[in-house]
Structure formats: structure tokens, C-alpha cells
Coordinates of N, CA and C in Angstrom, one line a residue:
G1 N 14.9 -2.5 1.4 CA 14.6 -1.3 0.8 C 14.1 -1.5 -0.7
L2 N 13.7 -0.5 -1.3 CA 13.2 -0.6 -2.7 C 14.4 -0.5 -3.6
S3 N 14.3 -1.2 -4.7 CA 15.5 -1.2 -5.7 C 15.0 -0.5 -7.0
M4 N 15.9 0.2 -7.6 CA 15.6 0.8 -8.9 C 16.3 0.1 -10.0
A5 N 16.9 -1.0 -9.7 CA 17.6 -1.8 -10.7 C 16.7 -2.3 -11.7
S6 N 17.1 -2.6 -12.9 CA 16.2 -3.0 -14.0 C 15.9 -4.5 -13.8
V7 N 16.7 -5.3 -13.1 CA 16.4 -6.7 -12.8 C 16.4 -6.8 -11.3
P8 N 15.3 -6.9 -10.7 CA 15.2 -6.8 -9.2 C 15.7 -8.1 -8.6
A9 N 16.3 -8.0 -7.4 CA 16.7 -9.2 -6.6 C 15.4 -9.8 -6.1
P10 N 15.4 -11.1 -5.7 CA 14.2 -11.7 -5.2 C 13.7 -10.9 -4.0
N11 N 12.3 -10.9 -3.9 CA 11.7 -10.2 -2.8 C 11.8 -8.7 -2.8
T12 N 12.2 -8.1 -4.0 CA 12.4 -6.7 -4.1 C 11.3 -6.1 -5.0
P13 N 10.5 -5.1 -4.5 CA 9.5 -4.5 -5.3 C 10.1 -3.8 -6.6
V14 N 9.3 -3.8 -7.6 CA 9.8 -3.1 -8.8 C 9.1 -1.8 -9.0
L15 N 9.8 -0.7 -9.2 CA 9.2 0.6 -9.3 C 9.2 1.1 -10.7
V16 N 8.3 2.0 -11.0 CA 8.3 2.6 -12.3 C 9.6 3.3 -12.5
D17 N 10.0 3.6 -13.7 CA 11.3 4.3 -14.0 C 11.4 5.5 -13.0
A18 N 12.6 5.9 -12.7 CA 12.9 6.9 -11.7 C 12.0 8.2 -12.1
P19 N 11.3 8.7 -11.1 CA 10.4 9.8 -11.4 C 11.2 11.1 -11.5
A20 N 10.6 12.1 -12.0 CA 11.2 13.5 -12.0 C 11.2 14.0 -10.6
P21 N 12.1 14.9 -10.3 CA 12.1 15.5 -8.9 C 10.7 15.9 -8.5
G22 N 10.4 15.6 -7.3 CA 9.1 16.1 -6.7 C 7.9 15.2 -7.1
V23 N 8.2 14.1 -7.9 CA 7.1 13.2 -8.3 C 7.2 11.9 -7.4
E24 N 6.0 11.5 -7.0 CA 6.0 10.2 -6.2 C 6.4 9.0 -6.9
K25 N 7.0 8.1 -6.2 CA 7.3 6.8 -6.8 C 6.1 5.9 -6.5
R26 N 5.8 5.0 -7.4 CA 4.6 4.1 -7.3 C 5.1 2.7 -7.4
L27 N 4.7 1.9 -6.5 CA 5.0 0.4 -6.6 C 4.1 -0.2 -7.6
V28 N 4.7 -0.9 -8.6 CA 3.8 -1.5 -9.7 C 3.9 -3.0 -9.6
S29 N 4.9 -3.6 -8.9 CA 5.0 -5.1 -8.8 C 5.8 -5.4 -7.6
S30 N 5.5 -6.5 -7.0 CA 6.2 -7.0 -5.9 C 6.2 -8.5 -5.9
N31 N 7.4 -9.1 -5.6 CA 7.5 -10.6 -5.5 C 8.0 -10.9 -4.1
Y32 N 7.4 -11.9 -3.5 CA 7.9 -12.4 -2.2 C 7.7 -13.9 -2.0
V33 N 8.4 -14.5 -1.1 CA 8.2 -15.9 -0.9 C 7.4 -16.2 0.3
F34 N 6.3 -17.0 0.2 CA 5.5 -17.4 1.3 C 5.3 -18.9 1.3
N35 N 5.6 -19.5 2.4 CA 5.6 -21.0 2.4 C 6.3 -21.7 1.3
G36 N 7.5 -21.1 0.9 CA 8.3 -21.7 -0.1 C 7.9 -21.4 -1.6
N37 N 6.8 -20.6 -1.7 CA 6.3 -20.3 -3.1 C 6.4 -18.8 -3.3
T38 N 6.9 -18.5 -4.5 CA 7.0 -17.1 -4.9 C 5.6 -16.5 -5.2
Q39 N 5.3 -15.4 -4.6 CA 4.0 -14.7 -4.9 C 4.3 -13.4 -5.6
T40 N 3.4 -13.1 -6.5 CA 3.5 -11.8 -7.3 C 2.3 -11.0 -7.1
E41 N 2.5 -9.7 -6.9 CA 1.4 -8.8 -6.8 C 1.7 -7.6 -7.8
D42 N 0.7 -7.3 -8.6 CA 0.8 -6.2 -9.6 C -0.2 -5.1 -9.3
I43 N 0.2 -3.9 -9.5 CA -0.7 -2.7 -9.1 C -0.7 -1.8 -10.3
K44 N -1.9 -1.3 -10.7 CA -2.1 -0.3 -11.7 C -2.8 0.9 -11.1
Y45 N -2.6 2.1 -11.7 CA -3.1 3.3 -11.1 C -3.9 4.0 -12.2
D46 N -4.9 4.8 -11.7 CA -5.7 5.6 -12.6 C -5.0 7.0 -12.9
G47 N -5.6 7.8 -13.7 CA -5.0 9.1 -14.0 C -4.8 10.1 -12.9
E48 N -5.5 9.8 -11.8 CA -5.3 10.6 -10.6 C -4.3 10.0 -9.6
G49 N -3.7 8.9 -10.0 CA -2.6 8.3 -9.1 C -3.2 7.4 -8.1
R50 N -4.5 7.0 -8.2 CA -5.1 6.1 -7.2 C -5.0 4.7 -7.8
I51 N -5.0 3.7 -6.9 CA -4.9 2.3 -7.3 C -6.2 2.0 -8.1
S52 N -6.1 1.4 -9.3 CA -7.2 1.1 -10.0 C -7.4 -0.4 -10.2
V53 N -6.3 -1.2 -10.1 CA -6.3 -2.6 -10.2 C -5.2 -3.2 -9.3
Y54 N -5.5 -4.2 -8.5 CA -4.5 -4.9 -7.7 C -4.7 -6.4 -8.0
K55 N -3.6 -7.0 -8.4 CA -3.7 -8.5 -8.8 C -2.7 -9.2 -8.0
D56 N -3.2 -10.3 -7.3 CA -2.3 -11.2 -6.7 C -2.4 -12.6 -7.3
E57 N -1.9 -13.6 -6.7 CA -1.9 -15.0 -7.3 C -3.3 -15.5 -7.5
D58 N -4.2 -15.2 -6.6 CA -5.5 -15.8 -6.6 C -6.6 -14.9 -7.2
D59 N -6.5 -13.6 -6.9 CA -7.6 -12.7 -7.2 C -7.2 -11.4 -7.9
T60 N -8.1 -10.7 -8.6 CA -7.9 -9.4 -9.1 C -8.9 -8.4 -8.5
Y61 N -8.5 -7.3 -7.9 CA -9.3 -6.3 -7.3 C -9.4 -5.1 -8.2
T62 N -10.6 -4.7 -8.6 CA -10.8 -3.5 -9.4 C -11.4 -2.4 -8.6
F63 N -10.9 -1.2 -8.6 CA -11.3 -0.1 -7.8 C -12.1 0.9 -8.6
D64 N -13.3 1.1 -8.2 CA -14.2 2.0 -9.0 C -14.6 3.1 -8.0
Y65 N -13.9 4.3 -8.2 CA -14.2 5.4 -7.4 C -15.4 6.1 -7.9
Q66 N -16.6 5.8 -7.3 CA -17.8 6.2 -7.8 C -18.1 7.7 -7.5
S67 N -17.5 8.2 -6.4 CA -17.6 9.6 -6.0 C -16.4 9.9 -5.1
K68 N -16.4 11.1 -4.6 CA -15.3 11.5 -3.7 C -15.5 10.8 -2.4
T69 N -16.7 10.3 -2.1 CA -16.9 9.7 -0.8 C -17.3 8.2 -0.8
F70 N -17.2 7.6 -2.0 CA -17.6 6.2 -2.2 C -16.7 5.5 -3.2
L71 N -16.1 4.3 -2.7 CA -15.3 3.5 -3.5 C -15.9 2.1 -3.5
L72 N -16.1 1.5 -4.7 CA -16.5 0.1 -4.8 C -15.3 -0.8 -5.3
V73 N -15.0 -1.8 -4.5 CA -13.9 -2.7 -4.9 C -14.5 -4.0 -5.2
T74 N -14.2 -4.5 -6.4 CA -14.8 -5.8 -6.8 C -13.6 -6.8 -6.9
R75 N -13.8 -8.0 -6.3 CA -12.7 -9.0 -6.3 C -13.2 -10.2 -7.2
K76 N -12.4 -10.5 -8.2 CA -12.7 -11.6 -9.0 C -11.6 -12.7 -8.9
D77 N -12.0 -13.9 -9.0 CA -11.1 -15.1 -9.0 C -10.4 -15.1 -10.3
N78 N -9.1 -15.2 -10.2 CA -8.2 -15.2 -11.4 C -8.4 -16.5 -12.3
T79 N -8.9 -17.6 -11.7 CA -9.1 -18.8 -12.5 C -10.4 -18.8 -13.2
T80 N -11.5 -18.5 -12.4 CA -12.8 -18.6 -13.0 C -13.3 -17.3 -13.6
G81 N -12.7 -16.1 -13.1 CA -13.2 -14.8 -13.6 C -14.5 -14.4 -12.9
T82 N -15.0 -15.1 -11.9 CA -16.2 -14.8 -11.2 C -16.0 -13.9 -10.0
V83 N -16.9 -13.0 -9.8 CA -16.9 -12.1 -8.6 C -17.1 -13.0 -7.4
N84 N -16.1 -12.8 -6.4 CA -16.3 -13.6 -5.2 C -16.4 -12.7 -3.9
R85 N -16.3 -11.4 -4.1 CA -16.5 -10.5 -3.0 C -16.6 -9.1 -3.5
T86 N -17.3 -8.2 -2.8 CA -17.3 -6.8 -3.1 C -17.0 -6.1 -1.7
L87 N -16.3 -4.9 -1.8 CA -16.1 -4.1 -0.7 C -16.6 -2.7 -1.0
E88 N -17.5 -2.3 -0.1 CA -18.1 -0.9 -0.3 C -17.4 0.0 0.7
C89 N -16.7 1.0 0.2 CA -15.9 1.8 1.1 C -16.4 3.3 1.1
S90 N -16.5 3.8 2.3 CA -16.8 5.2 2.5 C -15.5 5.9 2.7
L91 N -15.4 7.1 2.1 CA -14.1 7.9 2.1 C -14.4 9.2 2.8
N92 N -13.3 9.7 3.5 CA -13.4 11.0 4.2 C -12.9 12.0 3.2
T93 N -12.9 13.3 3.6 CA -12.5 14.4 2.7 C -11.1 14.3 2.2
A94 N -10.2 13.5 2.9 CA -8.9 13.3 2.5 C -8.7 12.1 1.6
G95 N -9.8 11.4 1.4 CA -9.8 10.2 0.5 C -9.4 8.9 1.3
A96 N -9.3 9.0 2.6 CA -9.0 7.8 3.4 C -10.3 7.0 3.6
I97 N -10.2 5.7 3.7 CA -11.3 4.8 4.0 C -11.7 4.9 5.4
T98 N -13.0 5.2 5.7 CA -13.5 5.3 7.0 C -14.4 4.1 7.4
K99 N -14.9 3.5 6.4 CA -15.8 2.3 6.6 C -15.6 1.4 5.4
M100 N -15.5 0.1 5.6 CA -15.3 -0.9 4.5 C -16.3 -2.1 4.8
V101 N -17.3 -2.2 4.0 CA -18.3 -3.3 4.2 C -18.0 -4.4 3.2
F102 N -17.8 -5.6 3.7 CA -17.5 -6.8 2.9 C -18.8 -7.5 2.6
K103 N -19.0 -7.8 1.3 CA -20.3 -8.5 0.9 C -19.9 -9.7 0.0
T104 N -20.8 -10.7 0.2 CA -20.7 -12.0 -0.6 C -21.2 -11.7 -2.0
P105 N -21.0 -12.6 -2.9 CA -21.5 -12.4 -4.3 C -23.0 -12.2 -4.3
A106 N -23.7 -12.7 -3.3 CA -25.2 -12.6 -3.2 C -25.6 -11.2 -2.6
G107 N -24.6 -10.4 -2.2 CA -24.8 -9.1 -1.7 C -25.1 -9.0 -0.2
V108 N -24.8 -10.1 0.5 CA -25.0 -10.2 2.0 C -23.7 -9.7 2.7
Q109 N -23.9 -8.8 3.6 CA -22.8 -8.3 4.4 C -22.3 -9.3 5.3
D110 N -21.0 -9.6 5.3 CA -20.5 -10.6 6.3 C -19.3 -10.1 7.1
Y111 N -18.9 -8.9 6.9 CA -17.8 -8.3 7.7 C -17.8 -6.8 7.5
Q112 N -17.3 -6.1 8.5 CA -17.1 -4.6 8.3 C -15.9 -4.1 9.1
Y113 N -15.2 -3.2 8.5 CA -14.1 -2.4 9.2 C -14.6 -1.0 9.3
D114 N -14.3 -0.4 10.5 CA -14.4 1.1 10.6 C -13.1 1.6 11.1
F115 N -12.7 2.7 10.4 CA -11.4 3.3 10.7 C -11.6 4.8 11.2
T116 N -10.8 5.1 12.2 CA -10.9 6.5 12.8 C -9.6 7.1 12.6
Y117 N -9.5 8.4 12.3 CA -8.3 9.2 12.1 C -8.3 10.4 13.0
N118 N -7.1 10.9 13.3 CA -6.9 12.1 14.1 C -6.9 13.3 13.1
A119 N -6.8 14.5 13.7 CA -6.8 15.7 12.9 C -5.6 15.8 11.9
D120 N -4.5 15.1 12.2 CA -3.4 15.1 11.3 C -3.5 14.0 10.2
G121 N -4.6 13.2 10.2 CA -4.9 12.2 9.2 C -4.3 10.8 9.5
Y122 N -3.8 10.7 10.7 CA -3.2 9.4 11.1 C -4.3 8.5 11.7
M123 N -4.3 7.2 11.3 CA -5.3 6.3 11.8 C -5.1 6.0 13.3
T124 N -6.1 6.2 14.1 CA -6.0 6.0 15.5 C -6.9 4.8 16.0
K125 N -7.7 4.3 15.2 CA -8.6 3.2 15.7 C -9.0 2.3 14.5
I126 N -9.0 1.0 14.7 CA -9.6 0.1 13.7 C -10.6 -0.8 14.4
K127 N -11.8 -0.9 13.9 CA -12.8 -1.8 14.4 C -13.2 -2.8 13.3
G128 N -13.1 -4.1 13.6 CA -13.5 -5.1 12.7 C -14.6 -5.9 13.3
S129 N -15.7 -6.1 12.6 CA -16.9 -6.7 13.2 C -17.6 -7.6 12.3
Y130 N -18.1 -8.8 12.8 CA -19.0 -9.7 12.2 C -20.4 -9.3 12.5
S131 N -20.6 -8.7 13.7 CA -21.9 -8.3 14.2 C -21.7 -7.3 15.3
P132 N -22.8 -6.6 15.7 CA -22.6 -5.7 16.8 C -22.0 -6.3 18.1
T133 N -22.2 -7.6 18.3 CA -21.7 -8.3 19.5 C -20.5 -9.1 19.3
D134 N -19.9 -9.2 18.1 CA -18.8 -10.0 17.7 C -17.8 -9.1 17.0
Y135 N -16.8 -8.5 17.7 CA -16.0 -7.5 17.1 C -14.6 -7.4 17.8
Y136 N -13.7 -6.8 17.2 CA -12.4 -6.5 17.8 C -12.0 -5.0 17.5
E137 N -11.2 -4.4 18.3 CA -10.8 -3.0 18.1 C -9.3 -2.9 18.4
N138 N -8.6 -2.1 17.7 CA -7.2 -1.7 18.0 C -7.2 -0.2 18.0
E139 N -6.7 0.4 19.1 CA -6.6 1.8 19.3 C -5.1 2.2 19.4
F140 N -4.7 3.3 18.7 CA -3.3 3.7 18.6 C -3.2 5.1 19.2
T141 N -2.1 5.3 20.0 CA -1.7 6.7 20.4 C -0.5 7.1 19.6
L142 N -0.5 8.3 19.0 CA 0.6 8.7 18.2 C 1.2 10.0 18.8
V143 N 2.5 10.1 18.7 CA 3.3 11.3 19.0 C 4.2 11.6 17.8
N144 N 4.1 12.8 17.3 CA 4.9 13.2 16.1 C 4.8 12.2 15.0
G145 N 3.6 11.6 14.8 CA 3.4 10.7 13.7 C 3.8 9.3 14.0
N146 N 4.3 9.0 15.1 CA 4.8 7.6 15.5 C 3.8 7.0 16.5
V147 N 3.5 5.7 16.3 CA 2.7 5.0 17.3 C 3.5 4.8 18.5
V148 N 3.0 5.3 19.7 CA 3.8 5.1 20.9 C 3.1 4.1 21.9
S149 N 1.8 3.8 21.6 CA 1.1 2.8 22.4 C -0.1 2.3 21.6
A150 N -0.5 1.1 21.9 CA -1.6 0.4 21.2 C -2.4 -0.4 22.3
K151 N -3.7 -0.5 22.1 CA -4.5 -1.3 22.9 C -5.4 -2.1 22.0
A152 N -5.7 -3.4 22.4 CA -6.5 -4.3 21.6 C -7.7 -4.7 22.5
Y153 N -8.8 -4.8 21.9 CA -10.1 -5.3 22.6 C -10.8 -6.3 21.8
N154 N -11.3 -7.3 22.4 CA -12.2 -8.3 21.8 C -13.6 -8.1 22.5
N155 N -14.6 -7.8 21.7 CA -15.9 -7.6 22.2 C -16.0 -6.7 23.5
G156 N -15.1 -5.6 23.4 CA -15.1 -4.6 24.4 C -14.2 -4.9 25.6
I157 N -13.6 -6.0 25.7 CA -12.7 -6.4 26.8 C -11.3 -6.3 26.3
Q158 N -10.5 -5.5 27.0 CA -9.1 -5.2 26.7 C -8.3 -6.5 26.8
T159 N -7.6 -6.9 25.7 CA -6.8 -8.1 25.7 C -5.3 -7.8 25.5
R160 N -4.9 -6.6 25.2 CA -3.5 -6.3 25.0 C -3.3 -4.8 25.2
N161 N -2.1 -4.5 25.8 CA -1.6 -3.1 25.9 C -0.2 -3.1 25.5
E162 N 0.2 -2.3 24.5 CA 1.6 -2.3 24.0 C 2.1 -0.9 24.1
E163 N 3.4 -0.8 24.4 CA 4.1 0.5 24.4 C 5.3 0.4 23.4
Y164 N 5.6 1.4 22.7 CA 6.6 1.4 21.7 C 7.6 2.6 21.9
T165 N 8.9 2.3 21.7 CA 9.9 3.4 21.8 C 10.7 3.3 20.4
Y166 N 11.3 4.4 20.1 CA 12.0 4.5 18.8 C 13.5 5.0 19.1
D167 N 14.4 4.4 18.4 CA 15.8 4.8 18.4 C 16.0 5.7 17.2
L168 N 15.8 7.0 17.4 CA 15.9 7.9 16.3 C 17.3 8.0 15.7
S169 N 18.3 7.5 16.4 CA 19.7 7.6 15.8 C 19.8 6.5 14.7
K170 N 18.9 5.6 14.7 CA 18.9 4.5 13.6 C 17.9 4.7 12.6
K171 N 17.3 5.9 12.5 CA 16.3 6.2 11.5 C 16.9 6.1 10.2
E172 N 16.1 5.4 9.3 CA 16.6 5.2 7.9 C 16.8 6.5 7.2
K173 N 17.9 6.6 6.6 CA 18.2 7.8 5.8 C 18.2 7.4 4.3
G174 N 17.7 8.3 3.5 CA 17.7 8.1 2.1 C 16.4 8.5 1.5
P175 N 16.2 8.3 0.2 CA 15.0 8.8 -0.5 C 13.8 7.9 -0.3
Y176 N 13.9 6.8 0.4 CA 12.7 5.9 0.5 C 11.9 6.2 1.7

């Protein structure tokens, strides 16, 4: 879980000071161990509460909300300071990403994600593609906001079918 202690335990995200009632908590830093090395991630927000900067061990991502329907993310190498990727994101009316186009520093598209949402705003499909003939898809069925099944496809051929059940008696209780 998340800790509000002033000195976090290892692998515990650090939150901004306890917010006033009714105010969202925002993750500002996280440490975790990967392959024996401690990794740190830092997050900054703009005046509207949206992520403006995300920094990990290797790269810094800057989020430029150019309009209500378009977000440009620029990734720079932390060592050299050079741009090594851009992500052009289309946003729906709720502000969720519906399309994410990955481009090289030369501006060449080399990957794309498409995201589909249901009327309640839950993601129901992810499609990742290198080209129209080289792609994968994950589809999700939700009941009461919970994923109850998922299907995976590679190039249109189903490769996986999963069913999920929930033990609601063990649902986490608390403010998190």
C-alpha cells in the first residue's frame, strides 16, 4: 500500500503531504528494486493536476497538452539531454488517450497504440501495431468496473482467452 510516513520504506511510493478532505492524492516519487538495482521515478503535475514531467533512471518525459484533444510527449535521454522519441497522443472528451503514435527523433512513425473505451470510460481494447499486418490486440470484458475476461490476438488470430473471478470478501478496505 501507499505510505504517508515522512521516511518511506523501500519500494514505497512517496505522496505529497496529506491532502485536505475531498482532494486527490498524487504520487510524486516511487522507488523499486529491479534486477537488484533501486530504480527511482519522479512525477510532476501542472496546474490542472495532469502529469507534466515523468522522470525515470534513463529518460525524462515532458507532457505538452497542446489542446483538449492532443498531447505531445517528448522523451529525452537523461545523460545526453537529446530527444530520443516523441509520442503524439489523441485524447477523447474525457481526456483519455485513444491513439498514441511513437516517432523516432527523425519523425518516422515506428509504433502505434489504439485504445477503445466503453460508455463508462473503462478501457475495453488495446491494439499495438508496427504496421497494418503486424499487430496485437487485447480485448477486455468488464462487469461493474471489473475485468471478468480478456482475449489476446496476434495479427487477428486469437492466442489467449482468460477468465477472472473476484473474492469480494477480501476487497481492500481503507482510503487507498
